[in-house]
Coordinates of C-alpha atoms and ligand atoms in Angstrom, one line a residue:
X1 CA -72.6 113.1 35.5
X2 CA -74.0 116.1 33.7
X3 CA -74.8 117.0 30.3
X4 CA -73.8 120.3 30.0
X5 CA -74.2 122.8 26.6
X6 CA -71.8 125.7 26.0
X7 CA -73.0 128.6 24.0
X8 CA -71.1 130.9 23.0
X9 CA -68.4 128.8 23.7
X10 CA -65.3 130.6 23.1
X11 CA -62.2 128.7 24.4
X12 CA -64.6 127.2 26.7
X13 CA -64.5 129.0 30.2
X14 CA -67.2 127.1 31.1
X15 CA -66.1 123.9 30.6
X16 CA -62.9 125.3 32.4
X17 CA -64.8 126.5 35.6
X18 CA -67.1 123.2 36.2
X19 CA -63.7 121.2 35.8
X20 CA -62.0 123.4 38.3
X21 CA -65.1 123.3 40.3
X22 CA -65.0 119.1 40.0
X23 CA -68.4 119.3 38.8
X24 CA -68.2 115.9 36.6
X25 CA -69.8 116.4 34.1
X26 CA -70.1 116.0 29.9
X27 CA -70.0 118.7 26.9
X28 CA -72.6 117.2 24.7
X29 CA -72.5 120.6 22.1
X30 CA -71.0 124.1 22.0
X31 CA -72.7 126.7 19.6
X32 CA -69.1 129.2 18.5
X33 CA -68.7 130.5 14.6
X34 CA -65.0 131.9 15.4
X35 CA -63.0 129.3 13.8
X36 CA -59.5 130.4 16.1
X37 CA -61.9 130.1 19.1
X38 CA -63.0 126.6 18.4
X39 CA -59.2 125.3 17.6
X40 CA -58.1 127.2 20.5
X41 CA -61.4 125.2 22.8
X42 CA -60.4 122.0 20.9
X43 CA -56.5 122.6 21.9
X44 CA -57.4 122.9 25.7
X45 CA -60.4 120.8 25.9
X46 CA -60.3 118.1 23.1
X47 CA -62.8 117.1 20.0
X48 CA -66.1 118.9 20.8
X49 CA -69.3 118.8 18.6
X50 CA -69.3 122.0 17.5
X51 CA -73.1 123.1 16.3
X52 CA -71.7 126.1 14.7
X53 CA -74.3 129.3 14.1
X54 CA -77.1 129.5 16.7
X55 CA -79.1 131.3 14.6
X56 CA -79.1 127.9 12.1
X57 CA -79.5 125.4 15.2
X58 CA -83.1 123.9 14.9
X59 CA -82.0 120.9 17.2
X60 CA -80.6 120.3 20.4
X61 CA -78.8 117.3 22.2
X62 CA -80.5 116.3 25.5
X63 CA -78.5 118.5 28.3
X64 CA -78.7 118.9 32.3
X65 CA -77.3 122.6 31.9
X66 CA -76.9 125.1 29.3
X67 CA -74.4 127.9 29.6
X68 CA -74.1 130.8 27.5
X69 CA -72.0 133.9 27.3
X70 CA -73.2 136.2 24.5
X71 CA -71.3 138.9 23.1
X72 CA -71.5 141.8 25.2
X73 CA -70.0 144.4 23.4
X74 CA -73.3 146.4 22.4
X75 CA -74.7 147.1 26.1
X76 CA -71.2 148.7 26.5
X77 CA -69.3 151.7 25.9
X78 CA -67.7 150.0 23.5
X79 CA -70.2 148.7 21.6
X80 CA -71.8 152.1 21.7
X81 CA -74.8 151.4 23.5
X82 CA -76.2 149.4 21.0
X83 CA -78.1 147.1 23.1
X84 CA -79.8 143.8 23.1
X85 CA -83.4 144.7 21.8
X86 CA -84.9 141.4 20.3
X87 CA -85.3 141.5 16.9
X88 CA -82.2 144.8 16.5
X89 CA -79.7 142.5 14.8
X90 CA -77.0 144.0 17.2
X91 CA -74.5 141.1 18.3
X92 CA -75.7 141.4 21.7
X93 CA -79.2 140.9 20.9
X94 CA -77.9 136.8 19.8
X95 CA -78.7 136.4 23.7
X96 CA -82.4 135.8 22.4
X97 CA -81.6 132.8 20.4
X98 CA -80.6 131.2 23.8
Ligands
LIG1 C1 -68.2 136.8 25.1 S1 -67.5 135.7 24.0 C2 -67.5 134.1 24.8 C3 -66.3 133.8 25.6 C4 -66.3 132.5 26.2 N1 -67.0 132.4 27.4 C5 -64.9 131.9 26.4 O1 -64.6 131.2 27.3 O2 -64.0 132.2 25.6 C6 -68.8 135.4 22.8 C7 -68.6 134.3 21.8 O3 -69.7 134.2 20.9 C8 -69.3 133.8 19.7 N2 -70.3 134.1 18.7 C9 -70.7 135.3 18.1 N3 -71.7 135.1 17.3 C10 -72.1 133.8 17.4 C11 -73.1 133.0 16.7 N4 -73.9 133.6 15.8 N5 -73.2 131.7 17.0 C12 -72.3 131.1 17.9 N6 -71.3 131.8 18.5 C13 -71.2 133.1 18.3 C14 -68.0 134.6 19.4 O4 -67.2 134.1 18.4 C15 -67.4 134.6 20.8 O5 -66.5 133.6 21.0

């Protein structure tokens, strides 16, 4: 069995895909701030410990894999080429607290 983290968890596609995949496995944590996300992930998937914030996470259960989809929106059109730059404070650029 693994012990699997899910960043960014959103309503958990993650956790969706290894359990369509029959990859046994364990959701020891999810990082997500969106409080409709996380009752929406708690709807399909059941109680998770939620560690909220990643930019406040100092601590980290022991885990086999972590997954993490970041928000995206700044390296596109969309999102006005913001980008990622570490240290820019753009949304996208939360993929370097992973
Ligand atoms: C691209 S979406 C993830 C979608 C996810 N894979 C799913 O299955 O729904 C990015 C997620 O990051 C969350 N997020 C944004 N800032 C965050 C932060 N500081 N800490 C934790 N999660 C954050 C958003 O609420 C959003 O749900």
């Amino acid at each position: 069995m693994i012990r699997v983290i899910e960043l960014f968890a959103g309503i958990g596609s993650q956790h969706e895909a290894l359990k369509r995949a029959n990859i046994e496995h364990e959701i020891v944590a999810i990082s997500e701030i969106d409080k409709y996300a996380s009752r929406a992930y708690e709807l399909l998937h059941g109680k998770v410990n939620n560690l909220g914030d990643i930019r406040k996470i100092d601590k980290l259960p022991r885990a086999d894999l972590w997954t993490y989809s970041f928000p995206c929106t700044d390296i596109s059109l969309a999102g006005r080429l913001k980008g990622f730059e570490k240290g820019s404070n753009t949304n996208s650029s939360l993929l370097w607290a992973v």
